[in-house]
Short mmCIF file of C-alpha atoms and ligand atoms in Angstrom, two decimals:
data_model
loop_
_atom_site.label_atom_id
_atom_site.label_comp_id
_atom_site.label_asym_id
_atom_site.label_seq_id
_atom_site.Cartn_x
_atom_site.Cartn_y
_atom_site.Cartn_z
CA MET A 117 -208.40 -87.49 -29.32
CA SER A 118 -206.66 -88.80 -32.62
CA THR A 119 -203.64 -86.26 -33.51
CA PHE A 120 -201.00 -85.99 -36.00
CA LYS A 121 -197.47 -83.88 -36.45
CA ALA A 122 -197.74 -80.83 -38.31
CA LEU A 123 -196.08 -77.31 -38.96
CA VAL A 124 -198.38 -74.77 -38.10
CA ALA A 125 -198.11 -70.90 -39.03
CA SER A 126 -199.65 -68.35 -36.87
CA LYS A 127 -199.82 -64.76 -37.14
CA GLY A 128 -197.90 -63.47 -34.32
CA GLU A 129 -196.98 -59.79 -33.52
CA THR A 130 -193.67 -59.88 -35.60
CA GLY A 131 -195.34 -61.91 -38.54
CA THR A 132 -195.54 -65.36 -39.41
CA GLU A 133 -194.46 -67.87 -36.56
CA LEU A 134 -193.91 -71.35 -37.26
CA ALA A 135 -194.03 -74.20 -34.77
CA PHE A 136 -194.20 -78.09 -35.08
CA ARG A 137 -196.91 -79.58 -33.15
CA ASP A 138 -199.50 -82.02 -32.65
CA PHE A 139 -202.60 -81.39 -34.56
CA ALA A 140 -206.10 -82.56 -33.56
CA GLU A 141 -207.88 -84.71 -36.44
CA ALA A 142 -210.96 -83.17 -35.38
CA ASP A 143 -209.61 -79.99 -36.41
CA LEU A 144 -208.86 -80.63 -39.96
CA MET A 145 -211.34 -78.78 -42.59
CA GLU A 146 -214.35 -80.11 -44.52
CA GLY A 147 -213.46 -82.44 -47.32
CA ASP A 148 -214.45 -86.05 -48.68
CA VAL A 149 -211.33 -87.53 -48.69
CA THR A 150 -208.65 -87.88 -45.73
CA VAL A 151 -205.09 -88.50 -47.10
CA ARG A 152 -202.03 -89.70 -45.25
CA VAL A 153 -199.60 -87.40 -46.54
CA THR A 154 -196.09 -88.91 -47.35
CA HIS A 155 -194.54 -86.45 -49.50
CA SER A 156 -194.66 -82.59 -50.03
CA THR A 157 -192.12 -80.02 -51.55
CA VAL A 158 -190.88 -76.64 -51.31
CA ASN A 159 -192.15 -74.29 -54.22
CA TYR A 160 -191.44 -70.55 -54.44
CA LYS A 161 -194.96 -70.00 -53.08
CA ASP A 162 -194.48 -72.13 -50.33
CA GLY A 163 -191.37 -69.76 -49.62
CA LEU A 164 -193.78 -66.57 -49.53
CA ALA A 165 -196.24 -68.35 -47.23
CA LEU A 166 -193.36 -69.78 -44.88
CA THR A 167 -191.75 -66.50 -44.03
CA GLY A 168 -194.92 -64.10 -44.64
CA ARG A 169 -193.00 -62.15 -47.32
CA ALA A 170 -196.10 -62.05 -49.44
CA PRO A 171 -199.82 -62.59 -48.38
CA VAL A 172 -200.10 -66.10 -49.51
CA VAL A 173 -201.78 -67.62 -46.15
CA ARG A 174 -205.28 -66.26 -45.79
CA ARG A 175 -206.68 -68.12 -42.83
CA TRP A 176 -204.97 -68.51 -39.39
CA PRO A 177 -203.70 -70.96 -37.96
CA MET A 178 -202.45 -72.59 -41.34
CA ILE A 179 -200.63 -75.84 -42.03
CA PRO A 180 -198.68 -74.48 -45.06
CA GLY A 181 -197.67 -76.58 -48.07
CA ILE A 182 -199.44 -76.06 -51.57
CA ASP A 183 -199.06 -79.63 -52.74
CA PHE A 184 -198.49 -83.28 -51.50
CA ALA A 185 -198.64 -87.00 -52.46
CA GLY A 186 -199.78 -89.47 -50.29
CA ARG A 187 -202.32 -92.22 -49.91
CA VAL A 188 -205.98 -92.16 -49.41
CA GLU A 189 -206.83 -93.14 -45.57
CA SER A 190 -211.00 -92.76 -46.01
CA SER A 191 -213.03 -91.52 -48.77
CA GLU A 192 -216.79 -90.45 -49.36
CA HIS A 193 -216.05 -89.48 -53.07
CA PRO A 194 -216.85 -92.09 -55.88
CA ASP A 195 -213.33 -91.83 -57.54
CA PHE A 196 -211.33 -92.75 -54.44
CA LYS A 197 -211.07 -95.65 -52.03
CA PRO A 198 -208.64 -96.26 -49.23
CA GLY A 199 -205.16 -97.19 -50.23
CA ASP A 200 -205.18 -95.20 -53.51
CA LEU A 201 -202.08 -93.02 -54.26
CA VAL A 202 -202.93 -89.40 -55.15
CA ILE A 203 -201.43 -86.08 -55.99
CA LEU A 204 -202.67 -82.60 -54.77
CA ASN A 205 -201.71 -79.20 -56.23
CA GLY A 206 -203.13 -75.81 -55.23
CA TRP A 207 -206.76 -75.29 -55.03
CA GLY A 208 -206.01 -73.09 -52.28
CA THR A 209 -204.27 -75.69 -50.13
CA GLY A 210 -201.80 -74.05 -47.74
CA GLU A 211 -203.52 -70.56 -48.55
CA THR A 212 -207.16 -70.84 -47.29
CA HIS A 213 -207.47 -74.77 -46.96
CA LEU A 214 -205.11 -76.47 -44.32
CA GLY A 215 -202.36 -77.81 -46.27
CA ALA A 216 -199.35 -80.51 -46.84
CA TYR A 217 -196.89 -79.90 -44.24
CA ALA A 218 -198.62 -82.55 -42.30
CA GLN A 219 -199.12 -86.25 -41.71
CA LYS A 220 -202.67 -85.69 -42.99
CA SER A 221 -204.94 -83.69 -44.89
CA ARG A 222 -208.65 -83.75 -45.55
CA VAL A 223 -209.63 -82.24 -48.85
CA LYS A 224 -212.29 -82.35 -51.58
CA GLY A 225 -211.85 -85.55 -53.74
CA ASP A 226 -212.57 -83.32 -56.83
CA TRP A 227 -209.08 -81.67 -56.22
CA LEU A 228 -207.21 -84.87 -56.35
CA VAL A 229 -205.33 -86.43 -59.17
CA PRO A 230 -204.53 -90.14 -59.33
CA LEU A 231 -201.03 -90.83 -59.15
CA PRO A 232 -200.21 -91.81 -62.63
CA GLU A 233 -198.96 -95.24 -63.09
CA GLY A 234 -195.24 -96.08 -62.87
CA MET A 235 -194.63 -92.77 -60.75
CA ASN A 236 -194.01 -93.04 -57.22
CA PRO A 237 -195.31 -90.48 -54.63
CA ASP A 238 -191.53 -88.94 -54.17
CA GLU A 239 -191.34 -88.58 -57.92
CA ALA A 240 -194.64 -86.83 -57.80
CA MET A 241 -193.12 -84.33 -55.44
CA ALA A 242 -189.84 -84.13 -57.06
CA ILE A 243 -192.12 -82.70 -59.78
CA GLY A 244 -194.55 -81.06 -57.70
CA THR A 245 -196.42 -77.72 -58.51
CA ALA A 246 -193.43 -76.38 -60.15
CA GLY A 247 -192.99 -79.16 -62.48
CA TYR A 248 -196.65 -79.39 -63.26
CA THR A 249 -196.62 -75.78 -63.79
CA ALA A 250 -193.73 -76.02 -66.30
CA MET A 251 -195.86 -78.85 -68.14
CA LEU A 252 -198.59 -76.56 -68.16
CA CYS A 253 -196.36 -73.92 -70.15
CA VAL A 254 -195.27 -76.73 -72.28
CA LEU A 255 -198.59 -77.73 -73.19
CA ALA A 256 -199.87 -74.26 -73.82
CA LEU A 257 -196.85 -73.62 -76.35
CA GLU A 258 -198.12 -76.82 -78.21
CA ARG A 259 -201.32 -75.71 -77.93
CA TYR A 260 -200.85 -72.27 -79.42
CA GLY A 261 -199.00 -74.46 -82.35
CA LEU A 262 -195.37 -74.20 -81.62
CA ARG A 263 -193.09 -77.22 -82.61
CA PRO A 264 -189.36 -77.50 -82.01
CA THR A 265 -188.64 -77.09 -85.79
CA ASP A 266 -189.87 -73.46 -85.54
CA GLY A 267 -186.67 -72.20 -83.65
CA PRO A 268 -185.29 -72.18 -80.33
CA VAL A 269 -187.08 -71.89 -76.82
CA VAL A 270 -185.96 -69.72 -74.05
CA VAL A 271 -186.28 -70.66 -70.19
CA THR A 272 -185.92 -68.25 -67.47
CA GLY A 273 -185.11 -68.76 -63.71
CA ALA A 274 -183.58 -71.84 -65.42
CA ALA A 275 -181.81 -73.41 -62.24
CA GLY A 276 -184.91 -72.94 -60.42
CA GLY A 277 -187.80 -75.75 -60.00
CA VAL A 278 -189.94 -74.70 -62.90
CA GLY A 279 -186.96 -73.83 -65.06
CA SER A 280 -185.12 -77.14 -64.60
CA ILE A 281 -188.09 -79.28 -65.29
CA ALA A 282 -188.93 -77.04 -68.20
CA ILE A 283 -185.52 -77.47 -69.58
CA ALA A 284 -185.46 -81.33 -69.22
CA LEU A 285 -189.37 -81.41 -70.78
CA LEU A 286 -188.52 -79.39 -73.80
CA ALA A 287 -185.14 -81.08 -74.51
CA LYS A 288 -186.61 -84.32 -74.26
CA ALA A 289 -189.29 -83.24 -76.97
CA GLY A 290 -186.62 -82.00 -79.31
CA TRP A 291 -186.44 -78.11 -78.43
CA HIS A 292 -183.10 -76.18 -78.90
CA VAL A 293 -183.39 -74.90 -75.38
CA ILE A 294 -181.71 -71.49 -74.13
CA ALA A 295 -181.24 -71.48 -70.36
CA SER A 296 -181.31 -67.75 -68.74
CA THR A 297 -179.64 -68.28 -65.21
CA GLY A 298 -177.70 -65.85 -62.62
CA ARG A 299 -175.90 -68.85 -61.67
CA ALA A 300 -173.15 -69.17 -64.09
CA GLU A 301 -171.72 -72.23 -61.90
CA GLU A 302 -174.38 -74.31 -62.81
CA ALA A 303 -173.84 -74.32 -66.26
CA ASP A 304 -172.95 -78.19 -66.17
CA TYR A 305 -175.91 -78.74 -64.44
CA LEU A 306 -178.41 -77.05 -66.92
CA LYS A 307 -176.67 -78.55 -69.77
CA GLU A 308 -177.27 -82.21 -68.06
CA LEU A 309 -180.78 -81.30 -67.88
CA GLY A 310 -180.47 -80.86 -71.83
CA ALA A 311 -179.97 -77.07 -72.59
CA ALA A 312 -178.20 -76.14 -75.55
CA GLU A 313 -177.01 -72.85 -74.86
CA ILE A 314 -176.84 -70.75 -71.38
CA ILE A 315 -177.23 -66.99 -71.06
CA ASP A 316 -176.41 -64.88 -68.11
CA ARG A 317 -179.80 -63.49 -66.80
CA ALA A 318 -178.34 -59.96 -66.42
CA GLU A 319 -178.92 -59.63 -70.36
CA LEU A 320 -182.54 -59.74 -69.79
CA SER A 321 -183.31 -58.31 -66.35
CA ALA A 322 -182.70 -54.58 -67.04
CA PRO A 323 -185.05 -52.22 -68.60
CA GLY A 324 -184.85 -53.06 -72.51
CA ARG A 325 -186.09 -51.75 -75.71
CA PRO A 326 -189.73 -51.91 -77.02
CA LEU A 327 -188.23 -54.65 -80.15
CA GLY A 328 -184.95 -56.39 -79.79
CA LYS A 329 -183.12 -58.51 -81.94
CA GLU A 330 -185.37 -61.94 -82.72
CA ARG A 331 -183.63 -64.64 -80.73
CA TRP A 332 -186.42 -67.29 -79.95
CA ILE A 333 -189.75 -68.46 -81.12
CA ALA A 334 -191.03 -69.66 -77.87
CA GLY A 335 -190.39 -69.27 -74.16
CA VAL A 336 -191.28 -70.27 -70.58
CA ASP A 337 -190.82 -67.46 -67.98
CA ALA A 338 -190.52 -67.98 -64.29
CA VAL A 339 -189.34 -64.70 -63.58
CA GLY A 340 -191.84 -61.59 -64.77
CA SER A 341 -190.73 -58.07 -64.65
CA HIS A 342 -188.18 -56.73 -67.10
CA THR A 343 -187.24 -60.19 -68.01
CA LEU A 344 -190.58 -61.15 -69.30
CA ALA A 345 -190.68 -57.76 -71.16
CA ASN A 346 -187.33 -58.42 -73.04
CA LEU A 347 -188.41 -61.91 -73.69
CA LEU A 348 -191.50 -60.60 -75.66
CA SER A 349 -189.08 -58.01 -77.32
CA MET A 350 -186.75 -60.67 -78.61
CA THR A 351 -189.54 -63.34 -79.83
CA ARG A 352 -189.46 -63.85 -83.34
CA TYR A 353 -192.59 -63.06 -85.57
CA GLY A 354 -195.60 -65.36 -84.57
CA GLY A 355 -194.02 -66.58 -81.38
CA ALA A 356 -195.32 -67.18 -77.98
CA ILE A 357 -194.28 -66.86 -74.22
CA ALA A 358 -195.87 -68.80 -71.46
CA ALA A 359 -195.77 -66.70 -68.41
CA CYS A 360 -195.94 -68.42 -65.25
CA GLY A 361 -193.69 -66.53 -62.55
CA LEU A 362 -192.62 -63.27 -60.43
CA ALA A 363 -189.26 -64.25 -59.14
CA GLN A 364 -188.10 -60.73 -60.27
CA GLY A 365 -191.39 -58.84 -59.42
CA LEU A 366 -195.07 -58.64 -60.40
CA ASP A 367 -194.74 -56.00 -62.67
CA LEU A 368 -194.53 -56.12 -66.55
CA PRO A 369 -192.86 -52.71 -67.84
CA ALA A 370 -193.43 -53.91 -71.30
CA SER A 371 -194.71 -52.15 -74.72
CA VAL A 372 -197.35 -53.55 -77.14
CA ALA A 373 -194.55 -53.58 -80.10
CA PRO A 374 -194.12 -57.14 -79.87
CA PHE A 375 -197.72 -57.95 -80.29
CA ILE A 376 -198.85 -55.57 -83.04
CA LEU A 377 -195.57 -55.52 -85.00
CA ARG A 378 -194.54 -59.25 -84.78
CA GLY A 379 -197.84 -60.93 -83.86
CA VAL A 380 -196.27 -62.39 -80.52
CA ALA A 381 -198.50 -63.97 -77.98
CA LEU A 382 -198.44 -63.93 -74.12
CA LEU A 383 -199.81 -67.08 -72.72
CA GLY A 384 -200.87 -66.85 -68.93
CA ILE A 385 -200.82 -69.92 -66.82
CA ASP A 386 -201.94 -70.50 -63.62
CA SER A 387 -201.77 -73.88 -61.88
CA VAL A 388 -204.04 -73.02 -58.68
CA MET A 389 -207.57 -73.19 -60.12
CA CYS A 390 -206.64 -75.08 -63.66
CA PRO A 391 -209.59 -77.28 -64.43
CA LYS A 392 -209.02 -80.99 -63.73
CA PRO A 393 -208.96 -82.25 -67.49
CA ARG A 394 -205.92 -80.03 -68.16
CA ARG A 395 -204.46 -81.25 -64.84
CA LEU A 396 -204.84 -85.13 -65.99
CA GLU A 397 -203.22 -84.43 -69.20
CA ALA A 398 -200.34 -82.39 -67.64
CA TRP A 399 -199.61 -85.23 -65.12
CA GLN A 400 -200.01 -88.10 -67.69
CA ARG A 401 -197.44 -86.03 -69.98
CA LEU A 402 -195.16 -85.85 -67.02
CA ALA A 403 -195.33 -89.57 -66.17
CA SER A 404 -194.14 -90.11 -69.92
CA GLY A 405 -192.13 -87.02 -71.15
CA LEU A 406 -189.72 -86.46 -68.14
CA ASP A 407 -186.52 -88.31 -67.86
CA ARG A 408 -186.46 -89.89 -64.33
CA ASP A 409 -182.61 -89.69 -64.07
CA LYS A 410 -182.74 -85.88 -64.89
CA LEU A 411 -185.31 -85.55 -62.25
CA ALA A 412 -183.24 -87.33 -59.88
CA LEU A 413 -180.35 -85.21 -60.99
CA MET A 414 -182.37 -82.01 -59.99
CA THR A 415 -183.89 -83.47 -56.61
CA THR A 416 -182.65 -82.79 -52.98
CA LEU A 417 -184.62 -84.65 -50.07
CA ILE A 418 -185.24 -83.01 -46.90
CA PRO A 419 -186.87 -84.00 -43.63
CA LEU A 420 -189.90 -82.02 -42.58
CA ALA A 421 -188.04 -80.25 -40.04
CA ASP A 422 -185.83 -78.44 -42.60
CA VAL A 423 -189.01 -76.85 -44.59
CA PRO A 424 -188.54 -73.32 -42.53
CA GLU A 425 -185.09 -72.91 -43.44
CA THR A 426 -185.65 -74.21 -47.07
CA GLY A 427 -188.56 -71.63 -47.48
CA ARG A 428 -186.09 -68.96 -46.79
CA ALA A 429 -183.50 -70.26 -48.94
CA ILE A 430 -185.62 -70.55 -52.11
CA LEU A 431 -186.78 -66.90 -51.83
CA ASP A 432 -183.19 -66.00 -51.93
CA GLY A 433 -182.58 -67.97 -55.00
CA LYS A 434 -180.39 -70.76 -53.28
CA VAL A 435 -182.17 -73.70 -54.02
CA ARG A 436 -181.23 -75.51 -57.12
CA GLY A 437 -184.02 -77.60 -58.95
CA ARG A 438 -186.43 -79.38 -56.78
CA VAL A 439 -186.85 -80.12 -52.87
CA VAL A 440 -188.70 -82.97 -51.43
CA VAL A 441 -189.95 -83.09 -48.13
CA GLU A 442 -190.38 -86.44 -46.77
CA ILE A 443 -193.12 -86.27 -44.19
CA GLY A 444 -192.63 -89.68 -42.50
P1 NDP B 69 -187.18 -71.14 -57.88
O1 NDP B 69 -187.07 -70.11 -56.64
O2 NDP B 69 -186.97 -72.53 -57.66
O3 NDP B 69 -187.05 -70.61 -59.14
C1 NDP B 69 -186.92 -69.20 -59.59
C2 NDP B 69 -185.68 -68.91 -59.92
O4 NDP B 69 -185.88 -67.66 -60.65
C3 NDP B 69 -184.52 -69.01 -59.27
O5 NDP B 69 -183.82 -70.26 -59.06
C4 NDP B 69 -183.63 -68.03 -60.28
O6 NDP B 69 -182.62 -68.78 -61.43
C5 NDP B 69 -184.34 -67.06 -60.86
N1 NDP B 69 -184.67 -65.88 -60.13
C6 NDP B 69 -184.83 -65.53 -58.69
N2 NDP B 69 -184.81 -64.09 -58.42
C7 NDP B 69 -184.68 -63.55 -59.28
C8 NDP B 69 -184.42 -62.02 -59.78
N3 NDP B 69 -184.50 -61.23 -58.76
N4 NDP B 69 -184.40 -62.09 -61.22
C9 NDP B 69 -184.25 -62.80 -62.00
N5 NDP B 69 -184.27 -63.99 -61.89
C10 NDP B 69 -184.33 -64.56 -60.55
O7 NDP B 69 -189.22 -71.21 -57.94
P2 NDP B 69 -190.00 -71.99 -58.54
O8 NDP B 69 -189.31 -72.66 -60.05
O9 NDP B 69 -191.02 -72.79 -57.47
O10 NDP B 69 -191.31 -70.90 -58.91
C11 NDP B 69 -190.74 -69.98 -60.27
C12 NDP B 69 -191.89 -68.91 -60.17
O11 NDP B 69 -193.14 -69.41 -60.65
C13 NDP B 69 -192.29 -68.10 -58.91
O12 NDP B 69 -192.31 -66.78 -59.10
C14 NDP B 69 -193.56 -68.74 -58.49
O13 NDP B 69 -194.43 -68.10 -57.72
C15 NDP B 69 -194.12 -68.99 -60.03
N6 NDP B 69 -194.99 -70.09 -60.07
C16 NDP B 69 -196.15 -70.18 -60.59
C17 NDP B 69 -197.25 -70.91 -60.62
C18 NDP B 69 -198.43 -70.60 -61.19
O14 NDP B 69 -199.49 -71.20 -61.13
N7 NDP B 69 -198.65 -69.49 -62.22
C19 NDP B 69 -197.10 -71.99 -60.02
C20 NDP B 69 -195.67 -72.52 -59.84
C21 NDP B 69 -194.82 -71.41 -59.56
P3 NDP B 69 -181.50 -68.78 -61.51
O15 NDP B 69 -180.81 -68.73 -60.40
O16 NDP B 69 -181.49 -69.77 -62.64
O17 NDP B 69 -181.14 -67.33 -62.28
#
């Protein structure tokens, strides 16, 4: 029987239990492409799945991991052949479909994106779902018609994965970036990524007024809750905030004042079920619009064995930038 190494999550009496074990290839789920996974990453959602802190996993046992890069081993899909390098983000991988923390994965070819030319699999996972989501946010702001000459952009959760990549992308595109962080000690790091100003996240995290002083024309929010409400209340007339995260909370204790008095827009960003054309656009832009030196600056490499511990650390806000998992 052919097996491969995997990190397997089971539902135990005390909650989610993790074990490294051999997994039978015959037990992989349905799909028309089998991929030799070379790299994955640890996103915030992976932290939630690994610890069981939120009901991300909806099938047991599960191989967690919501994204990977790797090489096609076998394919019955017309777009992919053995040897092709591919990326997968979302589509329920690591939630309802066996995921990325394993040497092999079998998925639908329709879920896969070809690795952009000039990008390595480890760079693709340094970007990962966090970076691809940051790109979706930037594309949404652009599609809304906002430009760097319109005014500053604010990025929350700045020292995290989505935040770090959003800063690098926006700065390279010419925006004046205001980075909001709870980690003052990361100011130099954020400036190296391209932040022009740093603000303390405490300025935004408490209950605020329906309308505040107009401070930015655009925003990328990875935090939600009061932070997102305050971001909206401080957005200039006609601006927009792209909201993708919930690091502070799932709630949105806001008023309609910014919408009806300043024409502000709230742009929702989902990476999991995002249609393929938009994914391809995002990955092409990531290939050309992200400085690789900055990507290296924000990336830490870990072995598969360190994934459980890193899952706990990311929920505690202790991970800076991005983490690449070498599957080996
Ligand atoms: P990270 O943990 O890397 O980044 C989150 C950052 O948010 C932290 O680094 C911290 O930044 C800040 N933060 C953490 N806790 C709080 C808090 N209580 N109050 C205010 N700020 C806080 O996670 P990711 O970048 O991987 O993901 C960010 C968010 O985006 C998550 O909520 C995730 O679920 C969501 N997400 C959504 C996607 C979608 O499809 N919509 C896809 C990918 C991610 P600092 O230390 O600088 O303050």
